[in-house]
């Protein structure tokens, strides 16, 4: 019973006319793929160029140059003693500030790339049927 | 190697290895099928062209998620179906939800009868299909136009096998009811 019902429905669907895909489909799809690759690459390269040396420098600073334990204890010492007089002085290496700024810039670029990607995904497709 | 002679899996591997141009062979190979599936789901030629385009772009972006040990077409149909249903839901939000459709048509549709339609009536059949919810249209098209197995339809729609059977039963019943409403009768 169900089988017959299925066969009847299949026979009906097989009789329905099918249409060829629009002639420009292949070219439009490939053009969009090519555009995506071109757009995405430079942003990622610039972000990586900014972030990687800076991150390596920060890592080197923290592991080789800076004694993190001593720095933290000095900070607490300063807080406990200097807090009474209201004077607390920090000295930060200029290169470290630059490295942090570059990591931040890379983060902004990467965020932009990701947001632009979402935007591209929501864009209306290119018309290929001559509307 | 000539693209036409390569398997789907070989083409996917080539794309993943950086040869994005190889994807053109898949668009050529499945363009018509993807377009017709989209056409059945959205019921409009222009919209179907947009959906087909979107489906191929989504497939390209998700190639790394494709399991090459499984056939390529159900995976591609799944992406097309999702794109089509999303499109239909966005542009036809007023459509009747699946749950509100009758489980059976108003008359008894379980009789072993055939649907006799003339060539002229095929247009009416297409209209009746378009009147169904997108998910039903997708299930019917995959099963009865592309003749996928129940399991393949389940894979393509991303729902359990049991749900597919229920969907198809209800979809057939709803289509028969719609056809009868439009004056197309079944014949023994």
PDB file of N, CA and C in Angstrom, chain A residues 1-37 40 117-118 120-131, chain B residues 18 20-21 23-24 27-28 31-32 35-36 39-40 45-46 49-50 52-54 56-57 60-61 87 91 109-110 112-115 117-119 122 125-126 129 140-141 143-147 150 169 172 175-176 179:
ATOM      1  N   UNK A   1       0.838  -1.201   0.000  1.00  0.00           N
ATOM      2  CA  UNK A   1       0.000   0.000   0.000  1.00  0.00           C
ATOM      3  C   UNK A   1       0.876   1.255   0.000  1.00  0.00           C
ATOM      4  N   UNK A   2       1.762   1.348   1.014  1.00  0.00           N
ATOM      5  CA  UNK A   2       2.666   2.492   1.094  1.00  0.00           C
ATOM      6  C   UNK A   2       3.630   2.498  -0.085  1.00  0.00           C
ATOM      7  N   UNK A   3       4.048   1.255  -0.447  1.00  0.00           N
ATOM      8  CA  UNK A   3       5.001   1.122  -1.547  1.00  0.00           C
ATOM      9  C   UNK A   3       4.391   1.630  -2.847  1.00  0.00           C
ATOM     10  N   UNK A   4       3.134   1.275  -3.037  1.00  0.00           N
ATOM     11  CA  UNK A   4       2.435   1.714  -4.246  1.00  0.00           C
ATOM     12  C   UNK A   4       2.288   3.228  -4.242  1.00  0.00           C
ATOM     13  N   UNK A   5       1.948   3.730  -3.074  1.00  0.00           N
ATOM     14  CA  UNK A   5       1.797   5.175  -2.890  1.00  0.00           C
ATOM     15  C   UNK A   5       3.109   5.883  -3.240  1.00  0.00           C
ATOM     16  N   UNK A   6       4.209   5.305  -2.765  1.00  0.00           N
ATOM     17  CA  UNK A   6       5.529   5.874  -3.038  1.00  0.00           C
ATOM     18  C   UNK A   6       5.851   5.844  -4.526  1.00  0.00           C
ATOM     19  N   UNK A   7       5.554   4.700  -5.143  1.00  0.00           N
ATOM     20  CA  UNK A   7       5.846   4.567  -6.576  1.00  0.00           C
ATOM     21  C   UNK A   7       5.056   5.585  -7.392  1.00  0.00           C
ATOM     22  N   UNK A   8       3.783   5.763  -6.989  1.00  0.00           N
ATOM     23  CA  UNK A   8       2.942   6.732  -7.705  1.00  0.00           C
ATOM     24  C   UNK A   8       3.519   8.136  -7.577  1.00  0.00           C
ATOM     25  N   UNK A   9       3.997   8.448  -6.382  1.00  0.00           N
ATOM     26  CA  UNK A   9       4.554   9.787  -6.148  1.00  0.00           C
ATOM     27  C   UNK A   9       5.865   9.960  -6.921  1.00  0.00           C
ATOM     28  N   UNK A  10       6.675   8.894  -6.940  1.00  0.00           N
ATOM     29  CA  UNK A  10       7.933   8.965  -7.696  1.00  0.00           C
ATOM     30  C   UNK A  10       7.638   9.158  -9.183  1.00  0.00           C
ATOM     31  N   UNK A  11       6.644   8.411  -9.689  1.00  0.00           N
ATOM     32  CA  UNK A  11       6.287   8.544 -11.110  1.00  0.00           C
ATOM     33  C   UNK A  11       5.829   9.970 -11.408  1.00  0.00           C
ATOM     34  N   UNK A  12       5.085  10.549 -10.481  1.00  0.00           N
ATOM     35  CA  UNK A  12       4.605  11.918 -10.670  1.00  0.00           C
ATOM     36  C   UNK A  12       5.776  12.905 -10.708  1.00  0.00           C
ATOM     37  N   UNK A  13       6.686  12.757  -9.752  1.00  0.00           N
ATOM     38  CA  UNK A  13       7.829  13.687  -9.698  1.00  0.00           C
ATOM     39  C   UNK A  13       8.750  13.526 -10.911  1.00  0.00           C
ATOM     40  N   UNK A  14       8.868  12.299 -11.387  1.00  0.00           N
ATOM     41  CA  UNK A  14       9.730  12.086 -12.547  1.00  0.00           C
ATOM     42  C   UNK A  14       9.178  12.752 -13.807  1.00  0.00           C
ATOM     43  N   UNK A  15       7.850  12.968 -13.809  1.00  0.00           N
ATOM     44  CA  UNK A  15       7.243  13.620 -14.972  1.00  0.00           C
ATOM     45  C   UNK A  15       7.367  15.140 -14.922  1.00  0.00           C
ATOM     46  N   UNK A  16       7.695  15.660 -13.756  1.00  0.00           N
ATOM     47  CA  UNK A  16       7.784  17.123 -13.635  1.00  0.00           C
ATOM     48  C   UNK A  16       8.968  17.633 -14.457  1.00  0.00           C
ATOM     49  N   UNK A  17       8.777  18.751 -15.129  1.00  0.00           N
ATOM     50  CA  UNK A  17       9.883  19.259 -15.945  1.00  0.00           C
ATOM     51  C   UNK A  17      11.030  19.760 -15.078  1.00  0.00           C
ATOM     52  N   UNK A  18      12.247  19.435 -15.486  1.00  0.00           N
ATOM     53  CA  UNK A  18      13.417  19.991 -14.787  1.00  0.00           C
ATOM     54  C   UNK A  18      14.048  21.045 -15.691  1.00  0.00           C
ATOM     55  N   UNK A  19      14.796  21.932 -15.087  1.00  0.00           N
ATOM     56  CA  UNK A  19      15.411  23.020 -15.866  1.00  0.00           C
ATOM     57  C   UNK A  19      16.923  22.971 -15.716  1.00  0.00           C
ATOM     58  N   UNK A  20      17.624  23.383 -16.756  1.00  0.00           N
ATOM     59  CA  UNK A  20      19.093  23.474 -16.591  1.00  0.00           C
ATOM     60  C   UNK A  20      19.442  24.642 -15.685  1.00  0.00           C
ATOM     61  N   UNK A  21      20.564  24.531 -15.015  1.00  0.00           N
ATOM     62  CA  UNK A  21      21.006  25.637 -14.166  1.00  0.00           C
ATOM     63  C   UNK A  21      21.285  26.856 -15.039  1.00  0.00           C
ATOM     64  N   UNK A  22      21.131  28.063 -14.493  1.00  0.00           N
ATOM     65  CA  UNK A  22      21.426  29.265 -15.284  1.00  0.00           C
ATOM     66  C   UNK A  22      22.842  29.205 -15.841  1.00  0.00           C
ATOM     67  N   UNK A  23      23.060  29.646 -17.065  1.00  0.00           N
ATOM     68  CA  UNK A  23      24.369  29.508 -17.722  1.00  0.00           C
ATOM     69  C   UNK A  23      25.524  30.144 -16.945  1.00  0.00           C
ATOM     70  N   UNK A  24      25.252  31.196 -16.206  1.00  0.00           N
ATOM     71  CA  UNK A  24      26.358  31.888 -15.531  1.00  0.00           C
ATOM     72  C   UNK A  24      26.707  31.337 -14.161  1.00  0.00           C
ATOM     73  N   UNK A  25      26.007  30.284 -13.739  1.00  0.00           N
ATOM     74  CA  UNK A  25      26.184  29.807 -12.359  1.00  0.00           C
ATOM     75  C   UNK A  25      27.648  29.483 -12.031  1.00  0.00           C
ATOM     76  N   UNK A  26      28.271  28.704 -12.884  1.00  0.00           N
ATOM     77  CA  UNK A  26      29.651  28.274 -12.626  1.00  0.00           C
ATOM     78  C   UNK A  26      30.586  29.480 -12.496  1.00  0.00           C
ATOM     79  N   UNK A  27      30.484  30.406 -13.448  1.00  0.00           N
ATOM     80  CA  UNK A  27      31.393  31.557 -13.450  1.00  0.00           C
ATOM     81  C   UNK A  27      31.178  32.442 -12.231  1.00  0.00           C
ATOM     82  N   UNK A  28      29.905  32.644 -11.860  1.00  0.00           N
ATOM     83  CA  UNK A  28      29.616  33.509 -10.708  1.00  0.00           C
ATOM     84  C   UNK A  28      30.145  32.873  -9.426  1.00  0.00           C
ATOM     85  N   UNK A  29      29.930  31.566  -9.288  1.00  0.00           N
ATOM     86  CA  UNK A  29      30.411  30.879  -8.084  1.00  0.00           C
ATOM     87  C   UNK A  29      31.934  30.973  -8.001  1.00  0.00           C
ATOM     88  N   UNK A  30      32.610  30.704  -9.127  1.00  0.00           N
ATOM     89  CA  UNK A  30      34.071  30.723  -9.109  1.00  0.00           C
ATOM     90  C   UNK A  30      34.613  32.141  -8.884  1.00  0.00           C
ATOM     91  N   UNK A  31      33.900  33.132  -9.420  1.00  0.00           N
ATOM     92  CA  UNK A  31      34.334  34.519  -9.214  1.00  0.00           C
ATOM     93  C   UNK A  31      34.216  34.900  -7.745  1.00  0.00           C
ATOM     94  N   UNK A  32      33.113  34.464  -7.113  1.00  0.00           N
ATOM     95  CA  UNK A  32      32.944  34.785  -5.683  1.00  0.00           C
ATOM     96  C   UNK A  32      33.999  34.088  -4.834  1.00  0.00           C
ATOM     97  N   UNK A  33      34.320  32.848  -5.201  1.00  0.00           N
ATOM     98  CA  UNK A  33      35.353  32.113  -4.458  1.00  0.00           C
ATOM     99  C   UNK A  33      36.700  32.826  -4.593  1.00  0.00           C
ATOM    100  N   UNK A  34      37.025  33.239  -5.808  1.00  0.00           N
ATOM    101  CA  UNK A  34      38.303  33.926  -6.050  1.00  0.00           C
ATOM    102  C   UNK A  34      38.350  35.238  -5.269  1.00  0.00           C
ATOM    103  N   UNK A  35      37.230  35.961  -5.250  1.00  0.00           N
ATOM    104  CA  UNK A  35      37.178  37.255  -4.553  1.00  0.00           C
ATOM    105  C   UNK A  35      37.396  37.059  -3.052  1.00  0.00           C
ATOM    106  N   UNK A  36      36.771  36.037  -2.519  1.00  0.00           N
ATOM    107  CA  UNK A  36      36.923  35.769  -1.078  1.00  0.00           C
ATOM    108  C   UNK A  36      38.370  35.494  -0.715  1.00  0.00           C
ATOM    109  N   UNK A  37      39.037  34.701  -1.553  1.00  0.00           N
ATOM    110  CA  UNK A  37      40.433  34.346  -1.252  1.00  0.00           C
ATOM    111  C   UNK A  37      41.314  35.582  -1.290  1.00  0.00           C
ATOM    112  N   UNK A  40      40.542  37.929   1.829  1.00  0.00           N
ATOM    113  CA  UNK A  40      40.859  37.433   3.159  1.00  0.00           C
ATOM    114  C   UNK A  40      42.370  37.412   3.420  1.00  0.00           C
ATOM    115  N   UNK A 117      33.910  39.213   6.987  1.00  0.00           N
ATOM    116  CA  UNK A 117      33.576  37.883   6.480  1.00  0.00           C
ATOM    117  C   UNK A 117      32.102  37.574   6.720  1.00  0.00           C
ATOM    118  N   UNK A 118      31.639  37.895   7.937  1.00  0.00           N
ATOM    119  CA  UNK A 118      30.216  37.669   8.265  1.00  0.00           C
ATOM    120  C   UNK A 118      29.345  38.508   7.337  1.00  0.00           C
ATOM    121  N   UNK A 120      30.080  39.577   4.350  1.00  0.00           N
ATOM    122  CA  UNK A 120      30.096  39.003   3.000  1.00  0.00           C
ATOM    123  C   UNK A 120      29.143  37.827   2.898  1.00  0.00           C
ATOM    124  N   UNK A 121      29.080  37.033   3.980  1.00  0.00           N
ATOM    125  CA  UNK A 121      28.206  35.860   3.958  1.00  0.00           C
ATOM    126  C   UNK A 121      26.740  36.270   3.864  1.00  0.00           C
ATOM    127  N   UNK A 122      26.427  37.447   4.415  1.00  0.00           N
ATOM    128  CA  UNK A 122      25.029  37.883   4.418  1.00  0.00           C
ATOM    129  C   UNK A 122      24.661  38.695   3.183  1.00  0.00           C
ATOM    130  N   UNK A 123      25.653  38.939   2.325  1.00  0.00           N
ATOM    131  CA  UNK A 123      25.368  39.722   1.118  1.00  0.00           C
ATOM    132  C   UNK A 123      24.450  38.950   0.188  1.00  0.00           C
ATOM    133  N   UNK A 124      23.604  39.664  -0.542  1.00  0.00           N
ATOM    134  CA  UNK A 124      22.746  39.005  -1.528  1.00  0.00           C
ATOM    135  C   UNK A 124      23.624  38.447  -2.642  1.00  0.00           C
ATOM    136  N   UNK A 125      23.262  37.273  -3.168  1.00  0.00           N
ATOM    137  CA  UNK A 125      24.055  36.706  -4.246  1.00  0.00           C
ATOM    138  C   UNK A 125      24.009  37.596  -5.498  1.00  0.00           C
ATOM    139  N   UNK A 126      24.976  37.388  -6.369  1.00  0.00           N
ATOM    140  CA  UNK A 126      25.006  38.130  -7.629  1.00  0.00           C
ATOM    141  C   UNK A 126      23.926  37.570  -8.548  1.00  0.00           C
ATOM    142  N   UNK A 127      23.178  38.443  -9.189  1.00  0.00           N
ATOM    143  CA  UNK A 127      22.100  37.980 -10.064  1.00  0.00           C
ATOM    144  C   UNK A 127      22.674  37.331 -11.320  1.00  0.00           C
ATOM    145  N   UNK A 128      22.168  36.137 -11.626  1.00  0.00           N
ATOM    146  CA  UNK A 128      22.629  35.481 -12.854  1.00  0.00           C
ATOM    147  C   UNK A 128      21.460  35.158 -13.766  1.00  0.00           C
ATOM    148  N   UNK A 129      20.277  35.649 -13.402  1.00  0.00           N
ATOM    149  CA  UNK A 129      19.118  35.340 -14.243  1.00  0.00           C
ATOM    150  C   UNK A 129      18.572  36.593 -14.918  1.00  0.00           C
ATOM    151  N   UNK A 130      19.350  37.647 -14.863  1.00  0.00           N
ATOM    152  CA  UNK A 130      18.977  38.857 -15.589  1.00  0.00           C
ATOM    153  C   UNK A 130      17.818  39.617 -15.006  1.00  0.00           C
ATOM    154  N   UNK A 131      17.668  39.580 -13.650  1.00  0.00           N
ATOM    155  CA  UNK A 131      16.599  40.381 -13.045  1.00  0.00           C
ATOM    156  C   UNK A 131      16.872  41.850 -13.172  1.00  0.00           C
TER     157      UNK A 131
ATOM    158  N   UNK B  18      44.538  23.310  -2.186  1.00  0.00           N
ATOM    159  CA  UNK B  18      44.820  24.674  -2.655  1.00  0.00           C
ATOM    160  C   UNK B  18      44.401  24.961  -4.084  1.00  0.00           C
ATOM    161  N   UNK B  20      41.711  25.762  -5.906  1.00  0.00           N
ATOM    162  CA  UNK B  20      40.312  26.163  -5.795  1.00  0.00           C
ATOM    163  C   UNK B  20      39.582  26.076  -7.135  1.00  0.00           C
ATOM    164  N   UNK B  21      40.338  26.160  -8.243  1.00  0.00           N
ATOM    165  CA  UNK B  21      39.710  26.092  -9.571  1.00  0.00           C
ATOM    166  C   UNK B  21      39.067  24.718  -9.818  1.00  0.00           C
ATOM    167  N   UNK B  23      37.121  23.256  -8.036  1.00  0.00           N
ATOM    168  CA  UNK B  23      35.732  23.276  -7.575  1.00  0.00           C
ATOM    169  C   UNK B  23      34.763  23.513  -8.740  1.00  0.00           C
ATOM    170  N   UNK B  24      35.254  24.159  -9.797  1.00  0.00           N
ATOM    171  CA  UNK B  24      34.403  24.435 -10.966  1.00  0.00           C
ATOM    172  C   UNK B  24      33.815  23.132 -11.528  1.00  0.00           C
ATOM    173  N   UNK B  27      30.762  22.275  -9.623  1.00  0.00           N
ATOM    174  CA  UNK B  27      29.636  23.165  -9.970  1.00  0.00           C
ATOM    175  C   UNK B  27      29.032  22.715 -11.295  1.00  0.00           C
ATOM    176  N   UNK B  28      29.884  22.355 -12.239  1.00  0.00           N
ATOM    177  CA  UNK B  28      29.380  21.882 -13.541  1.00  0.00           C
ATOM    178  C   UNK B  28      28.636  20.557 -13.387  1.00  0.00           C
ATOM    179  N   UNK B  31      25.473  21.338 -10.915  1.00  0.00           N
ATOM    180  CA  UNK B  31      24.733  22.597 -11.053  1.00  0.00           C
ATOM    181  C   UNK B  31      23.252  22.388 -11.314  1.00  0.00           C
ATOM    182  N   UNK B  32      22.931  21.519 -12.275  1.00  0.00           N
ATOM    183  CA  UNK B  32      21.516  21.304 -12.625  1.00  0.00           C
ATOM    184  C   UNK B  32      20.739  20.715 -11.459  1.00  0.00           C
ATOM    185  N   UNK B  35      20.329  23.234  -8.679  1.00  0.00           N
ATOM    186  CA  UNK B  35      19.384  24.268  -9.090  1.00  0.00           C
ATOM    187  C   UNK B  35      17.945  23.740  -9.015  1.00  0.00           C
ATOM    188  N   UNK B  36      17.719  22.515  -9.499  1.00  0.00           N
ATOM    189  CA  UNK B  36      16.351  21.978  -9.498  1.00  0.00           C
ATOM    190  C   UNK B  36      15.849  21.675  -8.089  1.00  0.00           C
ATOM    191  N   UNK B  39      14.963  24.946  -6.810  1.00  0.00           N
ATOM    192  CA  UNK B  39      13.739  25.404  -7.478  1.00  0.00           C
ATOM    193  C   UNK B  39      12.497  24.773  -6.847  1.00  0.00           C
ATOM    194  N   UNK B  40      12.598  23.486  -6.521  1.00  0.00           N
ATOM    195  CA  UNK B  40      11.442  22.820  -5.881  1.00  0.00           C
ATOM    196  C   UNK B  40      11.193  23.392  -4.487  1.00  0.00           C
ATOM    197  N   UNK B  45      12.306  30.744 -10.022  1.00  0.00           N
ATOM    198  CA  UNK B  45      13.546  30.529 -10.769  1.00  0.00           C
ATOM    199  C   UNK B  45      14.678  31.450 -10.309  1.00  0.00           C
ATOM    200  N   UNK B  46      14.360  32.725 -10.149  1.00  0.00           N
ATOM    201  CA  UNK B  46      15.398  33.682  -9.726  1.00  0.00           C
ATOM    202  C   UNK B  46      15.918  33.339  -8.330  1.00  0.00           C
ATOM    203  N   UNK B  49      18.139  30.342  -8.406  1.00  0.00           N
ATOM    204  CA  UNK B  49      19.495  30.650  -8.885  1.00  0.00           C
ATOM    205  C   UNK B  49      20.331  31.214  -7.740  1.00  0.00           C
ATOM    206  N   UNK B  50      19.726  32.094  -6.935  1.00  0.00           N
ATOM    207  CA  UNK B  50      20.434  32.654  -5.772  1.00  0.00           C
ATOM    208  C   UNK B  50      20.797  31.552  -4.777  1.00  0.00           C
ATOM    209  N   UNK B  52      21.085  28.299  -5.316  1.00  0.00           N
ATOM    210  CA  UNK B  52      22.097  27.388  -5.873  1.00  0.00           C
ATOM    211  C   UNK B  52      23.488  28.003  -5.729  1.00  0.00           C
ATOM    212  N   UNK B  53      23.561  29.279  -6.054  1.00  0.00           N
ATOM    213  CA  UNK B  53      24.845  29.992  -5.932  1.00  0.00           C
ATOM    214  C   UNK B  53      25.335  29.963  -4.480  1.00  0.00           C
ATOM    215  N   UNK B  54      24.421  30.269  -3.573  1.00  0.00           N
ATOM    216  CA  UNK B  54      24.762  30.306  -2.154  1.00  0.00           C
ATOM    217  C   UNK B  54      25.168  28.918  -1.657  1.00  0.00           C
ATOM    218  N   UNK B  56      26.565  26.457  -3.336  1.00  0.00           N
ATOM    219  CA  UNK B  56      27.914  26.104  -3.785  1.00  0.00           C
ATOM    220  C   UNK B  56      28.979  26.871  -2.993  1.00  0.00           C
ATOM    221  N   UNK B  57      28.698  28.137  -2.700  1.00  0.00           N
ATOM    222  CA  UNK B  57      29.670  28.921  -1.925  1.00  0.00           C
ATOM    223  C   UNK B  57      29.802  28.323  -0.516  1.00  0.00           C
ATOM    224  N   UNK B  60      31.756  25.156  -0.673  1.00  0.00           N
ATOM    225  CA  UNK B  60      33.200  25.408  -0.820  1.00  0.00           C
ATOM    226  C   UNK B  60      33.824  25.764   0.526  1.00  0.00           C
ATOM    227  N   UNK B  61      33.123  26.635   1.277  1.00  0.00           N
ATOM    228  CA  UNK B  61      33.662  27.053   2.580  1.00  0.00           C
ATOM    229  C   UNK B  61      33.733  25.881   3.564  1.00  0.00           C
ATOM    230  N   UNK B  87      16.095  30.474   2.875  1.00  0.00           N
ATOM    231  CA  UNK B  87      15.605  31.489   1.947  1.00  0.00           C
ATOM    232  C   UNK B  87      14.074  31.547   2.014  1.00  0.00           C
ATOM    233  N   UNK B  91      11.736  34.737   3.207  1.00  0.00           N
ATOM    234  CA  UNK B  91      10.885  35.489   2.270  1.00  0.00           C
ATOM    235  C   UNK B  91       9.427  35.077   2.306  1.00  0.00           C
ATOM    236  N   UNK B 109      -6.198   8.846   1.534  1.00  0.00           N
ATOM    237  CA  UNK B 109      -5.114   8.879   0.546  1.00  0.00           C
ATOM    238  C   UNK B 109      -4.304   7.604   0.540  1.00  0.00           C
ATOM    239  N   UNK B 110      -4.688   6.651   1.340  1.00  0.00           N
ATOM    240  CA  UNK B 110      -3.854   5.458   1.452  1.00  0.00           C
ATOM    241  C   UNK B 110      -4.216   4.386   0.424  1.00  0.00           C
ATOM    242  N   UNK B 112      -4.258   2.287  -2.873  1.00  0.00           N
ATOM    243  CA  UNK B 112      -3.216   2.076  -3.877  1.00  0.00           C
ATOM    244  C   UNK B 112      -3.657   2.589  -5.243  1.00  0.00           C
ATOM    245  N   UNK B 113      -3.660   3.871  -5.369  1.00  0.00           N
ATOM    246  CA  UNK B 113      -4.071   4.470  -6.627  1.00  0.00           C
ATOM    247  C   UNK B 113      -2.929   5.289  -7.206  1.00  0.00           C
ATOM    248  N   UNK B 114      -3.012   5.564  -8.439  1.00  0.00           N
ATOM    249  CA  UNK B 114      -1.991   6.392  -9.064  1.00  0.00           C
ATOM    250  C   UNK B 114      -2.529   7.811  -9.247  1.00  0.00           C
ATOM    251  N   UNK B 115      -1.604   8.725  -9.467  1.00  0.00           N
ATOM    252  CA  UNK B 115      -2.017  10.095  -9.707  1.00  0.00           C
ATOM    253  C   UNK B 115      -1.946  10.337 -11.202  1.00  0.00           C
ATOM    254  N   UNK B 117      -2.178  12.635 -14.194  1.00  0.00           N
ATOM    255  CA  UNK B 117      -2.198  14.051 -14.559  1.00  0.00           C
ATOM    256  C   UNK B 117      -1.808  14.204 -16.018  1.00  0.00           C
ATOM    257  N   UNK B 118      -2.463  15.119 -16.652  1.00  0.00           N
ATOM    258  CA  UNK B 118      -2.112  15.398 -18.044  1.00  0.00           C
ATOM    259  C   UNK B 118      -0.908  16.323 -18.056  1.00  0.00           C
ATOM    260  N   UNK B 119      -0.332  16.483 -19.220  1.00  0.00           N
ATOM    261  CA  UNK B 119       0.821  17.369 -19.350  1.00  0.00           C
ATOM    262  C   UNK B 119       0.461  18.786 -18.893  1.00  0.00           C
ATOM    263  N   UNK B 122       0.548  19.390 -15.138  1.00  0.00           N
ATOM    264  CA  UNK B 122       1.826  19.365 -14.415  1.00  0.00           C
ATOM    265  C   UNK B 122       2.138  20.713 -13.772  1.00  0.00           C
ATOM    266  N   UNK B 125       0.434  20.766 -10.606  1.00  0.00           N
ATOM    267  CA  UNK B 125       1.167  19.940  -9.634  1.00  0.00           C
ATOM    268  C   UNK B 125       2.308  20.756  -9.027  1.00  0.00           C
ATOM    269  N   UNK B 126       3.017  21.486  -9.882  1.00  0.00           N
ATOM    270  CA  UNK B 126       4.124  22.316  -9.378  1.00  0.00           C
ATOM    271  C   UNK B 126       3.611  23.360  -8.395  1.00  0.00           C
ATOM    272  N   UNK B 129       2.895  21.682  -5.134  1.00  0.00           N
ATOM    273  CA  UNK B 129       4.138  21.403  -4.392  1.00  0.00           C
ATOM    274  C   UNK B 129       4.618  22.684  -3.717  1.00  0.00           C
ATOM    275  N   UNK B 140      10.212  15.591  -0.272  1.00  0.00           N
ATOM    276  CA  UNK B 140       9.573  14.960  -1.429  1.00  0.00           C
ATOM    277  C   UNK B 140      10.516  14.971  -2.643  1.00  0.00           C
ATOM    278  N   UNK B 141      11.180  16.084  -2.859  1.00  0.00           N
ATOM    279  CA  UNK B 141      12.074  16.189  -4.024  1.00  0.00           C
ATOM    280  C   UNK B 141      13.238  15.219  -3.909  1.00  0.00           C
ATOM    281  N   UNK B 143      13.419  12.482  -2.185  1.00  0.00           N
ATOM    282  CA  UNK B 143      12.978  11.086  -2.233  1.00  0.00           C
ATOM    283  C   UNK B 143      12.429  10.706  -3.613  1.00  0.00           C
ATOM    284  N   UNK B 144      11.589  11.560  -4.172  1.00  0.00           N
ATOM    285  CA  UNK B 144      10.858  11.145  -5.377  1.00  0.00           C
ATOM    286  C   UNK B 144      11.420  11.694  -6.687  1.00  0.00           C
ATOM    287  N   UNK B 145      12.192  12.770  -6.635  1.00  0.00           N
ATOM    288  CA  UNK B 145      12.813  13.246  -7.878  1.00  0.00           C
ATOM    289  C   UNK B 145      14.227  12.671  -8.003  1.00  0.00           C
ATOM    290  N   UNK B 146      14.987  12.752  -6.908  1.00  0.00           N
ATOM    291  CA  UNK B 146      16.366  12.247  -6.951  1.00  0.00           C
ATOM    292  C   UNK B 146      16.479  10.812  -6.457  1.00  0.00           C
ATOM    293  N   UNK B 147      15.355  10.261  -6.000  1.00  0.00           N
ATOM    294  CA  UNK B 147      15.261   8.848  -5.593  1.00  0.00           C
ATOM    295  C   UNK B 147      16.336   8.442  -4.585  1.00  0.00           C
ATOM    296  N   UNK B 150      15.788   6.466   2.198  1.00  0.00           N
ATOM    297  CA  UNK B 150      15.333   7.196   3.391  1.00  0.00           C
ATOM    298  C   UNK B 150      16.530   7.699   4.201  1.00  0.00           C
ATOM    299  N   UNK B 169       5.558  10.814   4.926  1.00  0.00           N
ATOM    300  CA  UNK B 169       4.173  10.361   4.970  1.00  0.00           C
ATOM    301  C   UNK B 169       3.234  11.565   4.986  1.00  0.00           C
ATOM    302  N   UNK B 172       3.405  13.562   1.614  1.00  0.00           N
ATOM    303  CA  UNK B 172       2.633  12.942   0.528  1.00  0.00           C
ATOM    304  C   UNK B 172       1.150  13.168   0.732  1.00  0.00           C
ATOM    305  N   UNK B 175       0.339  16.715  -0.010  1.00  0.00           N
ATOM    306  CA  UNK B 175       0.370  16.997  -1.451  1.00  0.00           C
ATOM    307  C   UNK B 175      -0.876  16.435  -2.130  1.00  0.00           C
ATOM    308  N   UNK B 176      -1.254  15.243  -1.724  1.00  0.00           N
ATOM    309  CA  UNK B 176      -2.461  14.660  -2.312  1.00  0.00           C
ATOM    310  C   UNK B 176      -3.673  15.537  -2.009  1.00  0.00           C
ATOM    311  N   UNK B 179      -3.508  18.524  -4.173  1.00  0.00           N
ATOM    312  CA  UNK B 179      -3.854  18.205  -5.561  1.00  0.00           C
ATOM    313  C   UNK B 179      -5.364  18.061  -5.715  1.00  0.00           C
TER     314      UNK B 179
END
